[in-house]
PDB file of C-alpha atoms in Angstrom:
ATOM      1  CA  UNK H   1     -24.085  22.603   1.009  1.00 64.00           C
ATOM      2  CA  UNK H   2     -21.743  21.300  -1.684  1.00 73.00           C
ATOM      3  CA  UNK H   3     -19.035  18.794  -0.910  1.00 75.00           C
ATOM      4  CA  UNK H   4     -15.585  19.279  -2.328  1.00 79.00           C
ATOM      5  CA  UNK H   5     -14.096  16.733  -4.688  1.00 82.00           C
ATOM      6  CA  UNK H   6     -12.041  14.092  -2.859  1.00 77.00           C
ATOM      7  CA  UNK H   7      -8.611  13.349  -4.264  1.00 81.00           C
ATOM      8  CA  UNK H   8      -8.194   9.668  -5.007  1.00 87.00           C
ATOM      9  CA  UNK H   9      -5.080   8.858  -3.054  1.00 91.00           C
ATOM     10  CA  UNK H  10      -4.274   6.742  -0.032  1.00 90.00           C
ATOM     11  CA  UNK H  11      -5.207   8.305   3.310  1.00 90.00           C
ATOM     12  CA  UNK H  12      -1.970   8.291   5.307  1.00 91.00           C
ATOM     13  CA  UNK H  13      -3.449   8.690   8.791  1.00 93.00           C
ATOM     14  CA  UNK H  14      -4.426   5.167   9.941  1.00 90.00           C
ATOM     15  CA  UNK H  15      -7.315   6.351  12.095  1.00 91.00           C
ATOM     16  CA  UNK H  16      -8.781   8.536   9.348  1.00 92.00           C
ATOM     17  CA  UNK H  17      -8.275   5.709   6.840  1.00 90.00           C
ATOM     18  CA  UNK H  18     -10.230   3.281   9.065  1.00 89.00           C
ATOM     19  CA  UNK H  19     -13.085   5.768   9.515  1.00 91.00           C
ATOM     20  CA  UNK H  20     -13.266   6.366   5.755  1.00 90.00           C
ATOM     21  CA  UNK H  21     -13.192   2.609   5.104  1.00 89.00           C
ATOM     22  CA  UNK H  22     -16.024   1.978   7.532  1.00 88.00           C
ATOM     23  CA  UNK H  23     -18.212   4.764   6.157  1.00 90.00           C
ATOM     24  CA  UNK H  24     -17.603   3.861   2.528  1.00 91.00           C
ATOM     25  CA  UNK H  25     -18.141   0.138   3.221  1.00 88.00           C
ATOM     26  CA  UNK H  26     -21.503   0.944   4.798  1.00 88.00           C
ATOM     27  CA  UNK H  27     -22.351   3.139   1.820  1.00 90.00           C
ATOM     28  CA  UNK H  28     -21.512   0.306  -0.578  1.00 89.00           C
ATOM     29  CA  UNK H  29     -23.651  -2.138   1.400  1.00 86.00           C
ATOM     30  CA  UNK H  30     -26.558   0.331   1.326  1.00 89.00           C
ATOM     31  CA  UNK H  31     -26.210   0.847  -2.438  1.00 91.00           C
ATOM     32  CA  UNK H  32     -26.019  -2.915  -3.059  1.00 86.00           C
ATOM     33  CA  UNK H  33     -29.185  -3.405  -1.011  1.00 85.00           C
ATOM     34  CA  UNK H  34     -30.953  -0.606  -2.930  1.00 89.00           C
ATOM     35  CA  UNK H  35     -29.992  -2.104  -6.297  1.00 90.00           C
ATOM     36  CA  UNK H  36     -31.274  -5.506  -5.206  1.00 84.00           C
ATOM     37  CA  UNK H  37     -34.640  -4.073  -4.082  1.00 86.00           C
ATOM     38  CA  UNK H  38     -35.220  -1.515  -6.838  1.00 91.00           C
ATOM     39  CA  UNK H  39     -34.072  -3.686  -9.734  1.00 90.00           C
ATOM     40  CA  UNK H  40     -35.033  -7.121  -8.333  1.00 86.00           C
ATOM     41  CA  UNK H  41     -31.412  -8.173  -8.838  1.00 81.00           C
ATOM     42  CA  UNK H  42     -29.202 -10.587  -6.948  1.00 79.00           C
ATOM     43  CA  UNK H  43     -26.228  -8.640  -5.670  1.00 79.00           C
ATOM     44  CA  UNK H  44     -23.009  -9.994  -4.165  1.00 75.00           C
ATOM     45  CA  UNK H  45     -20.441  -7.727  -2.586  1.00 77.00           C
ATOM     46  CA  UNK H  46     -17.071  -8.883  -1.248  1.00 73.00           C
ATOM     47  CA  UNK H  47     -14.866  -6.417   0.598  1.00 77.00           C
ATOM     48  CA  UNK H  48     -11.439  -7.124   2.117  1.00 73.00           C
ATOM     49  CA  UNK H  49     -10.049  -4.792   4.754  1.00 76.00           C
ATOM     50  CA  UNK H  50      -6.513  -3.402   4.755  1.00 77.00           C
ATOM     51  CA  UNK H  51      -5.418  -6.373   6.867  1.00 76.00           C
ATOM     52  CA  UNK H  52      -6.953  -8.850   4.448  1.00 67.00           C
ATOM     53  CA  UNK H  53     -10.012  -9.660   6.533  1.00 66.00           C
ATOM     54  CA  UNK H  54     -13.151 -10.525   4.652  1.00 59.00           C
ATOM     55  CA  UNK H  55     -15.817  -7.863   5.268  1.00 59.00           C
ATOM     56  CA  UNK H  56     -18.713  -9.559   3.399  1.00 69.00           C
ATOM     57  CA  UNK H  57     -21.995  -9.326   5.251  1.00 58.00           C
ATOM     58  CA  UNK H  58     -24.976 -11.515   4.477  1.00 61.00           C
ATOM     59  CA  UNK H  59     -27.886  -9.404   5.575  1.00 62.00           C
ATOM     60  CA  UNK H  60     -30.747 -11.874   5.341  1.00 65.00           C
ATOM     61  CA  UNK H  61     -33.277  -9.262   4.189  1.00 60.00           C
ATOM     62  CA  UNK H  62     -36.121 -10.475   1.987  1.00 62.00           C
ATOM     63  CA  UNK H  63     -35.455 -14.153   2.616  1.00 67.00           C
ATOM     64  CA  UNK H  64     -39.210 -14.737   2.733  1.00 70.00           C
ATOM     65  CA  UNK H  65     -39.253 -14.412  -1.077  1.00 73.00           C
ATOM     66  CA  UNK H  66     -36.757 -17.279  -1.487  1.00 73.00           C
ATOM     67  CA  UNK H  67     -37.917 -20.769  -2.292  1.00 78.00           C
ATOM     68  CA  UNK H  68     -37.080 -23.646   0.020  1.00 83.00           C
ATOM     69  CA  UNK H  69     -34.437 -24.819  -2.461  1.00 83.00           C
ATOM     70  CA  UNK H  70     -32.805 -21.373  -2.546  1.00 77.00           C
ATOM     71  CA  UNK H  71     -32.750 -21.224   1.248  1.00 78.00           C
ATOM     72  CA  UNK H  72     -31.212 -24.701   1.338  1.00 81.00           C
ATOM     73  CA  UNK H  73     -28.500 -23.571  -1.111  1.00 78.00           C
ATOM     74  CA  UNK H  74     -27.762 -20.466   0.965  1.00 76.00           C
ATOM     75  CA  UNK H  75     -27.490 -22.622   4.091  1.00 79.00           C
ATOM     76  CA  UNK H  76     -25.118 -25.044   2.348  1.00 82.00           C
ATOM     77  CA  UNK H  77     -22.961 -22.161   1.124  1.00 78.00           C
ATOM     78  CA  UNK H  78     -22.776 -20.772   4.642  1.00 77.00           C
ATOM     79  CA  UNK H  79     -21.818 -24.194   6.031  1.00 81.00           C
ATOM     80  CA  UNK H  80     -19.045 -24.588   3.432  1.00 82.00           C
ATOM     81  CA  UNK H  81     -17.783 -21.080   4.154  1.00 78.00           C
ATOM     82  CA  UNK H  82     -17.806 -21.767   7.886  1.00 79.00           C
ATOM     83  CA  UNK H  83     -15.875 -25.014   7.363  1.00 85.00           C
ATOM     84  CA  UNK H  84     -13.281 -23.130   5.287  1.00 83.00           C
ATOM     85  CA  UNK H  85     -12.875 -20.439   7.934  1.00 83.00           C
ATOM     86  CA  UNK H  86     -12.491 -23.041  10.685  1.00 87.00           C
ATOM     87  CA  UNK H  87      -9.970 -25.011   8.623  1.00 90.00           C
ATOM     88  CA  UNK H  88      -7.853 -21.924   8.002  1.00 89.00           C
ATOM     89  CA  UNK H  89      -8.069 -20.969  11.691  1.00 89.00           C
ATOM     90  CA  UNK H  90      -6.902 -24.429  12.776  1.00 92.00           C
ATOM     91  CA  UNK H  91      -4.036 -24.326  10.269  1.00 92.00           C
ATOM     92  CA  UNK H  92      -2.927 -20.892  11.509  1.00 92.00           C
ATOM     93  CA  UNK H  93      -3.057 -22.102  15.131  1.00 93.00           C
ATOM     94  CA  UNK H  94      -0.941 -25.155  14.218  1.00 94.00           C
ATOM     95  CA  UNK H  95       1.618 -22.999  12.429  1.00 94.00           C
ATOM     96  CA  UNK H  96       1.813 -20.602  15.375  1.00 93.00           C
ATOM     97  CA  UNK H  97       2.250 -23.481  17.844  1.00 94.00           C
ATOM     98  CA  UNK H  98       5.008 -25.009  15.688  1.00 94.00           C
ATOM     99  CA  UNK H  99       6.719 -21.623  15.455  1.00 92.00           C
ATOM    100  CA  UNK H 100       6.585 -21.188  19.246  1.00 92.00           C
ATOM    101  CA  UNK H 101       7.846 -24.742  19.787  1.00 92.00           C
ATOM    102  CA  UNK H 102      10.795 -24.089  17.460  1.00 91.00           C
ATOM    103  CA  UNK H 103      11.607 -20.901  19.403  1.00 88.00           C
ATOM    104  CA  UNK H 104      11.341 -22.805  22.669  1.00 88.00           C
ATOM    105  CA  UNK H 105      13.576 -25.620  21.413  1.00 86.00           C
ATOM    106  CA  UNK H 106      16.123 -23.122  20.098  1.00 84.00           C
ATOM    107  CA  UNK H 107      16.034 -21.243  23.423  1.00 77.00           C
ATOM    108  CA  UNK H 108      16.620 -24.394  25.495  1.00 72.00           C
ATOM    109  CA  UNK H 109      19.394 -25.574  23.185  1.00 63.00           C
ATOM    110  CA  UNK H 110      21.216 -22.273  23.480  1.00 60.00           C
ATOM    111  CA  UNK H 111      21.409 -22.312  27.292  1.00 55.00           C
ATOM    112  CA  UNK H 112      24.916 -22.515  28.624  1.00 52.00           C
ATOM    113  CA  UNK H 113      25.990 -24.453  31.712  1.00 51.00           C
ATOM    114  CA  UNK H 114      26.504 -21.227  33.628  1.00 49.00           C
ATOM    115  CA  UNK H 115      22.829 -20.272  33.324  1.00 52.00           C
ATOM    116  CA  UNK H 116      19.861 -22.247  34.478  1.00 53.00           C
ATOM    117  CA  UNK H 117      17.308 -23.239  31.869  1.00 54.00           C
ATOM    118  CA  UNK H 118      13.789 -23.671  33.068  1.00 58.00           C
ATOM    119  CA  UNK H 119      11.153 -25.597  31.236  1.00 62.00           C
ATOM    120  CA  UNK H 120       8.407 -23.414  29.838  1.00 60.00           C
ATOM    121  CA  UNK H 121       4.905 -24.783  29.749  1.00 62.00           C
ATOM    122  CA  UNK H 122       2.461 -23.140  27.400  1.00 65.00           C
ATOM    123  CA  UNK H 123      -1.222 -23.753  27.016  1.00 66.00           C
ATOM    124  CA  UNK H 124      -3.589 -22.716  24.266  1.00 62.00           C
ATOM    125  CA  UNK H 125      -7.191 -22.052  25.222  1.00 61.00           C
ATOM    126  CA  UNK H 126      -9.745 -21.696  22.451  1.00 65.00           C
ATOM    127  CA  UNK H 127     -13.168 -20.339  23.273  1.00 62.00           C
ATOM    128  CA  UNK H 128     -14.575 -17.866  25.704  1.00 61.00           C
ATOM    129  CA  UNK H 129     -12.358 -16.999  28.651  1.00 60.00           C
ATOM    130  CA  UNK H 130     -13.167 -18.664  31.931  1.00 58.00           C
ATOM    131  CA  UNK H 131     -12.151 -17.648  35.410  1.00 52.00           C
ATOM    132  CA  UNK H 132      -9.539 -19.954  36.878  1.00 49.00           C
ATOM    133  CA  UNK H 133      -8.048 -19.992  40.324  1.00 49.00           C
ATOM    134  CA  UNK H 134      -4.302 -19.613  40.397  1.00 51.00           C
ATOM    135  CA  UNK H 135      -2.619 -22.338  42.403  1.00 46.00           C
TER     136      UNK H 135
END
């Protein structure tokens, strides 16, 4: 069976676009892995999704052929990357909290005497959800 030629233009349907992205990303990862094995080459592949999320996957195949120094370097790179991700996450949380606090302050300041303003208490929980009893 012969496939038809695909026109190179943006897929308008969001669901179809996501499916195509996922399939083609997996195809790219497979090809990168094949090149690395067949040609004994070091291959790096960085993919960003439509929303700007990093889609790079470190597969960890064939690590037994790496020297201790190479493994140490890979570990250090992963630690630096993890620190960068955590730093960006913390900064985004801070910005979001400041934005919400500004909205809250603006909302309280705009209350008139004829309406009651109630204090809003917000909490930010980071980590896995836990079950709490409502009091």
